[in-house]
Every structure is written in structure tokens, then in C-alpha cells.
Amino acid sequence: GDILLRGRSIAGLPSHRINRSGLARSFQITNIFHRLSVFENLRIGVMARHGVRFGLFRPVAGLRRVNEEAGEILAKVRLESRAGQLAGDLTYSEQRALEIGMTLTTGADVILLDEPTAGMSREETAGAVELIRAVTEGKTLLMVEHDMSVVFSLCDRVSVLVYGQVLATDTPERISANREVQQAYLGEAANEAADGGNGETGDAEDWTP
């Protein structure tokens, strides 16, 4: 098989070349620089995009353009009040927001997120969804996620995998009403809910997560 990005193969390319092609990702397990400040985490990404390296005779604090761009992304992910705090001291949801911010520092317009709301409370999940929607506007978002409420609120098209095979690909509305999807993920519970528990046809929305 092959992986195409804007019609060009990126299969087998090293990560930095894929990133420079316009694709960035966040990881299921948070991957940040814990001993650097929140602002420094973002600034490193901006520096890499501009080809700027650390140097003894070129203080990073004096790189106006880099610092301004890092500050703009800091505001986008709503961590301005945490700018000087060590990234390792952030709450879990804040660390996830920082990692999403780090994907933005590269300037990529294709964003891959791997279970961005895993381990979050309902309130934190709602905030994460709102953030993801805002920062990926105008970009292509590809996301792996098991929380169907998150999937349906963010995605235009949904692919459902069962044992490694694509069972269905469609709009969120059609996926939620797809009987094969219902049976694959909810089994007998889906059948009972769909039948209203008494053999009558029920509304799929009654049981959809």
C-alpha cells in the first residue's frame, strides 16, 4: 500500500520530513518536555519551523518573530496564564492542550490526533472538543477516538473499524443509524434498544452513546 499527502507519497519517510510536508500529530500518551515551561515547549516547535537553532551568541529571548508566534499559539490553546509554569506541573487536560498546541507550531494543515480526550472527565472532554474545533478550523483533522459523542461533534465523516476491517464509512448521522454498526458495538443491547424492548422498532438515538 501507500500513503499519499497532497498526491505525494510519504510512506517510509522519516518523521521530520513528513512534518515538513504539512502533517503533524499528537500522541495518545502525552509527549511534551516536562522540565521546560509551557511557553518554551511551544517556542521550540516554532524555532524548528523557522530553522532556528539554539546558540550561545544568539539568545532565544531576542527572536521577536519566534516569540510572537509562540505567544499566539499559547493564546489559541488557552494556556496564557500557565506560560511560565513547568509543563510537567500542568493538569492532564492542560498537558493535552499543550500537545495540541505543539502540533500547531509546525504550521501543518493536516492534523492527526490519537484519542485526544482519553482519560478526561466529561467537563474536560467538552472543553477539549471546543478547543480542537477552534484550532483545527480550516485544516484537515484525522482523529482516532472511542468516545462517540466526541466523534459525532467534530467529524464530517466517520469510519468504523471492527477487527481491523472497515465496517462502514459515512456521515455521523448515517453511522449512528447503521444497524451493522449498532450490532458490532452494542450487540444484543443494540437490538433490544432498537426494538424498544418489546419487538417494536425504536429510535437509534435512544441508545447511541
PDB file of C-alpha atoms in Angstrom:
ATOM      1  CA  GLY A   1       0.000   0.000   0.000  1.00  0.00           C
ATOM      2  CA  ASP A   2       0.922   3.657   0.024  1.00  0.00           C
ATOM      3  CA  ILE A   3       0.248   6.846   1.992  1.00  0.00           C
ATOM      4  CA  LEU A   4      -0.365   9.974  -0.036  1.00  0.00           C
ATOM      5  CA  LEU A   5      -0.309  13.559   1.211  1.00  0.00           C
ATOM      6  CA  ARG A   6      -1.462  16.040  -1.425  1.00  0.00           C
ATOM      7  CA  GLY A   7      -0.839  13.396  -4.056  1.00  0.00           C
ATOM      8  CA  ARG A   8       2.741  12.721  -2.960  1.00  0.00           C
ATOM      9  CA  SER A   9       3.871   9.531  -1.247  1.00  0.00           C
ATOM     10  CA  ILE A  10       5.122   9.940   2.320  1.00  0.00           C
ATOM     11  CA  ALA A  11       5.347   6.217   3.079  1.00  0.00           C
ATOM     12  CA  GLY A  12       8.629   5.372   4.768  1.00  0.00           C
ATOM     13  CA  LEU A  13       9.775   8.985   5.157  1.00  0.00           C
ATOM     14  CA  PRO A  14      11.374   9.982   8.485  1.00  0.00           C
ATOM     15  CA  SER A  15       9.120  11.861  10.874  1.00  0.00           C
ATOM     16  CA  HIS A  16      10.749  15.267  10.364  1.00  0.00           C
ATOM     17  CA  ARG A  17      10.243  15.095   6.588  1.00  0.00           C
ATOM     18  CA  ILE A  18       6.606  14.083   6.991  1.00  0.00           C
ATOM     19  CA  ASN A  19       6.121  17.004   9.349  1.00  0.00           C
ATOM     20  CA  ARG A  20       7.735  19.418   6.920  1.00  0.00           C
ATOM     21  CA  SER A  21       5.360  18.133   4.261  1.00  0.00           C
ATOM     22  CA  GLY A  22       2.498  19.651   6.249  1.00  0.00           C
ATOM     23  CA  LEU A  23       1.330  16.904   8.606  1.00  0.00           C
ATOM     24  CA  ALA A  24       1.532  16.976  12.413  1.00  0.00           C
ATOM     25  CA  ARG A  25       0.221  14.654  15.117  1.00  0.00           C
ATOM     26  CA  SER A  26      -0.328  14.377  18.837  1.00  0.00           C
ATOM     27  CA  PHE A  27       0.125  11.120  20.701  1.00  0.00           C
ATOM     28  CA  GLN A  28      -2.237   9.057  22.833  1.00  0.00           C
ATOM     29  CA  ILE A  29       0.368   9.173  25.602  1.00  0.00           C
ATOM     30  CA  THR A  30       1.196  12.825  26.235  1.00  0.00           C
ATOM     31  CA  ASN A  31       4.579  13.687  24.722  1.00  0.00           C
ATOM     32  CA  ILE A  32       5.851  17.044  25.967  1.00  0.00           C
ATOM     33  CA  PHE A  33       9.041  18.466  27.510  1.00  0.00           C
ATOM     34  CA  HIS A  34       8.127  18.235  31.182  1.00  0.00           C
ATOM     35  CA  ARG A  35      11.085  20.244  32.512  1.00  0.00           C
ATOM     36  CA  LEU A  36      10.606  23.172  30.159  1.00  0.00           C
ATOM     37  CA  SER A  37       7.997  25.871  30.616  1.00  0.00           C
ATOM     38  CA  VAL A  38       4.756  25.834  28.680  1.00  0.00           C
ATOM     39  CA  PHE A  39       5.968  28.740  26.554  1.00  0.00           C
ATOM     40  CA  GLU A  40       9.321  27.066  25.873  1.00  0.00           C
ATOM     41  CA  ASN A  41       7.567  23.904  24.675  1.00  0.00           C
ATOM     42  CA  LEU A  42       5.738  25.942  22.062  1.00  0.00           C
ATOM     43  CA  ARG A  43       8.723  28.079  21.156  1.00  0.00           C
ATOM     44  CA  ILE A  44      10.836  25.012  20.326  1.00  0.00           C
ATOM     45  CA  GLY A  45       8.293  23.986  17.692  1.00  0.00           C
ATOM     46  CA  VAL A  46       8.193  27.452  16.166  1.00  0.00           C
ATOM     47  CA  MET A  47      12.001  27.586  16.112  1.00  0.00           C
ATOM     48  CA  ALA A  48      12.163  24.283  14.252  1.00  0.00           C
ATOM     49  CA  ARG A  49       9.742  25.540  11.615  1.00  0.00           C
ATOM     50  CA  HIS A  50      11.880  28.622  11.027  1.00  0.00           C
ATOM     51  CA  GLY A  51      15.101  26.639  11.035  1.00  0.00           C
ATOM     52  CA  VAL A  52      16.362  28.441  14.137  1.00  0.00           C
ATOM     53  CA  ARG A  53      18.724  26.629  16.489  1.00  0.00           C
ATOM     54  CA  PHE A  54      19.935  27.351  19.985  1.00  0.00           C
ATOM     55  CA  GLY A  55      23.243  29.196  20.142  1.00  0.00           C
ATOM     56  CA  LEU A  56      25.440  30.727  22.834  1.00  0.00           C
ATOM     57  CA  PHE A  57      25.694  34.039  20.996  1.00  0.00           C
ATOM     58  CA  ARG A  58      22.059  34.301  19.914  1.00  0.00           C
ATOM     59  CA  PRO A  59      19.688  34.488  22.886  1.00  0.00           C
ATOM     60  CA  VAL A  60      16.342  32.881  22.099  1.00  0.00           C
ATOM     61  CA  ALA A  61      14.553  35.612  24.042  1.00  0.00           C
ATOM     62  CA  GLY A  62      15.639  38.074  21.356  1.00  0.00           C
ATOM     63  CA  LEU A  63      13.971  36.224  18.499  1.00  0.00           C
ATOM     64  CA  ARG A  64      10.974  38.502  18.214  1.00  0.00           C
ATOM     65  CA  ARG A  65       9.126  36.728  15.418  1.00  0.00           C
ATOM     66  CA  VAL A  66       9.535  33.300  17.038  1.00  0.00           C
ATOM     67  CA  ASN A  67       8.345  34.564  20.410  1.00  0.00           C
ATOM     68  CA  GLU A  68       5.347  36.337  18.915  1.00  0.00           C
ATOM     69  CA  GLU A  69       4.205  33.230  17.061  1.00  0.00           C
ATOM     70  CA  ALA A  70       4.664  31.071  20.154  1.00  0.00           C
ATOM     71  CA  GLY A  71       2.596  33.598  22.103  1.00  0.00           C
ATOM     72  CA  GLU A  72      -0.199  33.479  19.532  1.00  0.00           C
ATOM     73  CA  ILE A  73      -0.396  29.689  19.776  1.00  0.00           C
ATOM     74  CA  LEU A  74      -0.276  29.922  23.573  1.00  0.00           C
ATOM     75  CA  ALA A  75      -3.406  32.079  23.391  1.00  0.00           C
ATOM     76  CA  LYS A  76      -5.121  29.678  20.968  1.00  0.00           C
ATOM     77  CA  VAL A  77      -4.765  26.755  23.360  1.00  0.00           C
ATOM     78  CA  ARG A  78      -5.814  28.962  26.293  1.00  0.00           C
ATOM     79  CA  LEU A  79      -2.688  28.487  28.384  1.00  0.00           C
ATOM     80  CA  GLU A  80      -1.543  32.102  28.665  1.00  0.00           C
ATOM     81  CA  SER A  81      -1.855  32.033  32.442  1.00  0.00           C
ATOM     82  CA  ARG A  82       0.437  28.979  32.518  1.00  0.00           C
ATOM     83  CA  ALA A  83       3.140  30.376  30.201  1.00  0.00           C
ATOM     84  CA  GLY A  84       5.983  30.309  32.741  1.00  0.00           C
ATOM     85  CA  GLN A  85       4.893  27.139  34.525  1.00  0.00           C
ATOM     86  CA  LEU A  86       6.760  23.855  34.012  1.00  0.00           C
ATOM     87  CA  ALA A  87       4.862  21.719  31.545  1.00  0.00           C
ATOM     88  CA  GLY A  88       5.158  18.737  33.878  1.00  0.00           C
ATOM     89  CA  ASP A  89       3.171  20.602  36.534  1.00  0.00           C
ATOM     90  CA  LEU A  90       0.114  21.136  34.310  1.00  0.00           C
ATOM     91  CA  THR A  91      -3.067  19.160  34.840  1.00  0.00           C
ATOM     92  CA  TYR A  92      -3.633  16.245  32.479  1.00  0.00           C
ATOM     93  CA  SER A  93      -6.137  18.147  30.322  1.00  0.00           C
ATOM     94  CA  GLU A  94      -3.789  21.147  30.162  1.00  0.00           C
ATOM     95  CA  GLN A  95      -0.942  18.911  29.027  1.00  0.00           C
ATOM     96  CA  ARG A  96      -3.173  17.576  26.271  1.00  0.00           C
ATOM     97  CA  ALA A  97      -3.974  21.134  25.223  1.00  0.00           C
ATOM     98  CA  LEU A  98      -0.255  21.955  25.198  1.00  0.00           C
ATOM     99  CA  GLU A  99       0.494  18.968  22.985  1.00  0.00           C
ATOM    100  CA  ILE A 100      -2.186  20.069  20.544  1.00  0.00           C
ATOM    101  CA  GLY A 101      -0.541  23.491  20.600  1.00  0.00           C
ATOM    102  CA  MET A 102       2.787  21.859  19.770  1.00  0.00           C
ATOM    103  CA  THR A 103       1.253  20.336  16.641  1.00  0.00           C
ATOM    104  CA  LEU A 104       0.198  23.830  15.584  1.00  0.00           C
ATOM    105  CA  THR A 105       3.713  25.275  15.938  1.00  0.00           C
ATOM    106  CA  THR A 106       4.835  23.412  12.840  1.00  0.00           C
ATOM    107  CA  GLY A 107       2.322  25.202  10.631  1.00  0.00           C
ATOM    108  CA  ALA A 108       0.872  21.897   9.411  1.00  0.00           C
ATOM    109  CA  ASP A 109      -2.571  21.939   7.811  1.00  0.00           C
ATOM    110  CA  VAL A 110      -3.197  18.210   8.290  1.00  0.00           C
ATOM    111  CA  ILE A 111      -3.591  17.333  11.981  1.00  0.00           C
ATOM    112  CA  LEU A 112      -3.659  13.778  13.367  1.00  0.00           C
ATOM    113  CA  LEU A 113      -4.951  13.291  16.915  1.00  0.00           C
ATOM    114  CA  ASP A 114      -4.810   9.950  18.711  1.00  0.00           C
ATOM    115  CA  GLU A 115      -7.572   9.698  21.338  1.00  0.00           C
ATOM    116  CA  PRO A 116      -7.228  13.357  22.393  1.00  0.00           C
ATOM    117  CA  THR A 117      -9.857  13.090  25.156  1.00  0.00           C
ATOM    118  CA  ALA A 118      -8.789   9.751  26.660  1.00  0.00           C
ATOM    119  CA  GLY A 119      -8.746   9.856  30.466  1.00  0.00           C
ATOM    120  CA  MET A 120     -10.658  13.131  30.727  1.00  0.00           C
ATOM    121  CA  SER A 121     -13.744  13.890  32.759  1.00  0.00           C
ATOM    122  CA  ARG A 122     -16.940  14.859  30.950  1.00  0.00           C
ATOM    123  CA  GLU A 123     -16.302  18.538  31.652  1.00  0.00           C
ATOM    124  CA  GLU A 124     -12.699  18.305  30.455  1.00  0.00           C
ATOM    125  CA  THR A 125     -13.814  16.444  27.336  1.00  0.00           C
ATOM    126  CA  ALA A 126     -16.291  19.190  26.464  1.00  0.00           C
ATOM    127  CA  GLY A 127     -13.525  21.784  26.802  1.00  0.00           C
ATOM    128  CA  ALA A 128     -11.148  19.699  24.674  1.00  0.00           C
ATOM    129  CA  VAL A 129     -13.745  19.307  21.925  1.00  0.00           C
ATOM    130  CA  GLU A 130     -14.326  23.056  21.841  1.00  0.00           C
ATOM    131  CA  LEU A 131     -10.572  23.666  21.679  1.00  0.00           C
ATOM    132  CA  ILE A 132      -9.969  21.119  18.911  1.00  0.00           C
ATOM    133  CA  ARG A 133     -12.809  22.559  16.855  1.00  0.00           C
ATOM    134  CA  ALA A 134     -11.367  26.067  17.181  1.00  0.00           C
ATOM    135  CA  VAL A 135      -7.709  25.324  16.437  1.00  0.00           C
ATOM    136  CA  THR A 136      -8.355  22.957  13.501  1.00  0.00           C
ATOM    137  CA  GLU A 137     -10.758  25.257  11.685  1.00  0.00           C
ATOM    138  CA  GLY A 138      -9.681  25.445   8.051  1.00  0.00           C
ATOM    139  CA  LYS A 139      -7.418  22.412   8.464  1.00  0.00           C
ATOM    140  CA  THR A 140      -7.854  18.705   7.800  1.00  0.00           C
ATOM    141  CA  LEU A 141      -8.413  16.739  11.014  1.00  0.00           C
ATOM    142  CA  LEU A 142      -7.959  12.962  11.202  1.00  0.00           C
ATOM    143  CA  MET A 143      -8.745  11.536  14.608  1.00  0.00           C
ATOM    144  CA  VAL A 144      -8.813   8.149  16.335  1.00  0.00           C
ATOM    145  CA  GLU A 145     -11.382   8.258  19.129  1.00  0.00           C
ATOM    146  CA  HIS A 146     -13.637   5.832  21.014  1.00  0.00           C
ATOM    147  CA  ASP A 147     -15.955   8.400  22.592  1.00  0.00           C
ATOM    148  CA  MET A 148     -18.724   8.613  20.014  1.00  0.00           C
ATOM    149  CA  SER A 149     -20.062  11.903  21.358  1.00  0.00           C
ATOM    150  CA  VAL A 150     -16.651  13.422  20.568  1.00  0.00           C
ATOM    151  CA  VAL A 151     -16.554  11.818  17.128  1.00  0.00           C
ATOM    152  CA  PHE A 152     -20.043  12.965  16.179  1.00  0.00           C
ATOM    153  CA  SER A 153     -19.438  16.526  17.353  1.00  0.00           C
ATOM    154  CA  LEU A 154     -16.167  17.007  15.464  1.00  0.00           C
ATOM    155  CA  CYS A 155     -16.152  14.830  12.358  1.00  0.00           C
ATOM    156  CA  ASP A 156     -17.741  15.205   8.936  1.00  0.00           C
ATOM    157  CA  ARG A 157     -17.134  11.565   8.034  1.00  0.00           C
ATOM    158  CA  VAL A 158     -16.683   8.543  10.293  1.00  0.00           C
ATOM    159  CA  SER A 159     -15.053   5.181   9.563  1.00  0.00           C
ATOM    160  CA  VAL A 160     -15.907   2.322  11.910  1.00  0.00           C
ATOM    161  CA  LEU A 161     -13.315  -0.444  12.327  1.00  0.00           C
ATOM    162  CA  VAL A 162     -14.173  -3.944  13.531  1.00  0.00           C
ATOM    163  CA  TYR A 163     -11.281  -6.371  13.991  1.00  0.00           C
ATOM    164  CA  GLY A 164      -9.102  -4.268  11.703  1.00  0.00           C
ATOM    165  CA  GLN A 165     -11.634  -4.095   8.871  1.00  0.00           C
ATOM    166  CA  VAL A 166     -13.646  -1.033   7.801  1.00  0.00           C
ATOM    167  CA  LEU A 167     -17.264  -1.865   8.529  1.00  0.00           C
ATOM    168  CA  ALA A 168     -18.738   1.441   7.346  1.00  0.00           C
ATOM    169  CA  THR A 169     -17.725   4.951   6.308  1.00  0.00           C
ATOM    170  CA  ASP A 170     -20.372   7.662   6.213  1.00  0.00           C
ATOM    171  CA  THR A 171     -21.673  10.828   7.825  1.00  0.00           C
ATOM    172  CA  PRO A 172     -22.134  10.785  11.616  1.00  0.00           C
ATOM    173  CA  GLU A 173     -25.910  10.734  11.197  1.00  0.00           C
ATOM    174  CA  ARG A 174     -25.881   7.665   8.955  1.00  0.00           C
ATOM    175  CA  ILE A 175     -23.265   5.889  11.059  1.00  0.00           C
ATOM    176  CA  SER A 176     -25.374   6.300  14.199  1.00  0.00           C
ATOM    177  CA  ALA A 177     -28.349   4.742  12.389  1.00  0.00           C
ATOM    178  CA  ASN A 178     -26.366   1.916  10.760  1.00  0.00           C
ATOM    179  CA  ARG A 179     -27.666  -1.421  12.082  1.00  0.00           C
ATOM    180  CA  GLU A 180     -24.389  -3.250  11.382  1.00  0.00           C
ATOM    181  CA  VAL A 181     -22.515  -0.675  13.430  1.00  0.00           C
ATOM    182  CA  GLN A 182     -25.098  -0.961  16.198  1.00  0.00           C
ATOM    183  CA  GLN A 183     -24.786  -4.729  16.343  1.00  0.00           C
ATOM    184  CA  ALA A 184     -20.970  -4.714  16.142  1.00  0.00           C
ATOM    185  CA  TYR A 185     -20.564  -2.294  19.032  1.00  0.00           C
ATOM    186  CA  LEU A 186     -23.576  -2.938  21.226  1.00  0.00           C
ATOM    187  CA  GLY A 187     -24.641  -6.450  20.272  1.00  0.00           C
ATOM    188  CA  GLU A 188     -27.880  -7.641  21.838  1.00  0.00           C
ATOM    189  CA  ALA A 189     -28.228  -4.392  23.780  1.00  0.00           C
ATOM    190  CA  ALA A 190     -28.487  -2.591  20.458  1.00  0.00           C
ATOM    191  CA  ASN A 191     -31.156  -4.949  19.193  1.00  0.00           C
ATOM    192  CA  GLU A 192     -33.228  -4.554  22.332  1.00  0.00           C
ATOM    193  CA  ALA A 193     -32.899  -0.789  22.285  1.00  0.00           C
ATOM    194  CA  ALA A 194     -33.720  -0.607  18.597  1.00  0.00           C
ATOM    195  CA  ASP A 195     -36.795  -2.784  19.175  1.00  0.00           C
ATOM    196  CA  GLY A 196     -37.865  -0.774  22.201  1.00  0.00           C
ATOM    197  CA  GLY A 197     -37.529  -3.926  24.321  1.00  0.00           C
ATOM    198  CA  ASN A 198     -40.872  -5.300  23.060  1.00  0.00           C
ATOM    199  CA  GLY A 199     -40.353  -6.193  19.417  1.00  0.00           C
ATOM    200  CA  GLU A 200     -41.277  -2.721  18.182  1.00  0.00           C
ATOM    201  CA  THR A 201     -38.974  -0.505  16.141  1.00  0.00           C
ATOM    202  CA  GLY A 202     -37.223   2.060  18.315  1.00  0.00           C
ATOM    203  CA  ASP A 203     -35.240   5.218  17.685  1.00  0.00           C
ATOM    204  CA  ALA A 204     -31.485   4.535  17.335  1.00  0.00           C
ATOM    205  CA  GLU A 205     -30.795   7.819  19.104  1.00  0.00           C
ATOM    206  CA  ASP A 206     -32.203   6.294  22.284  1.00  0.00           C
ATOM    207  CA  TRP A 207     -29.090   4.180  22.767  1.00  0.00           C
ATOM    208  CA  THR A 208     -26.365   5.874  20.731  1.00  0.00           C
ATOM    209  CA  PRO A 209     -23.506   6.979  23.038  1.00  0.00           C
TER     210      PRO A 209
END
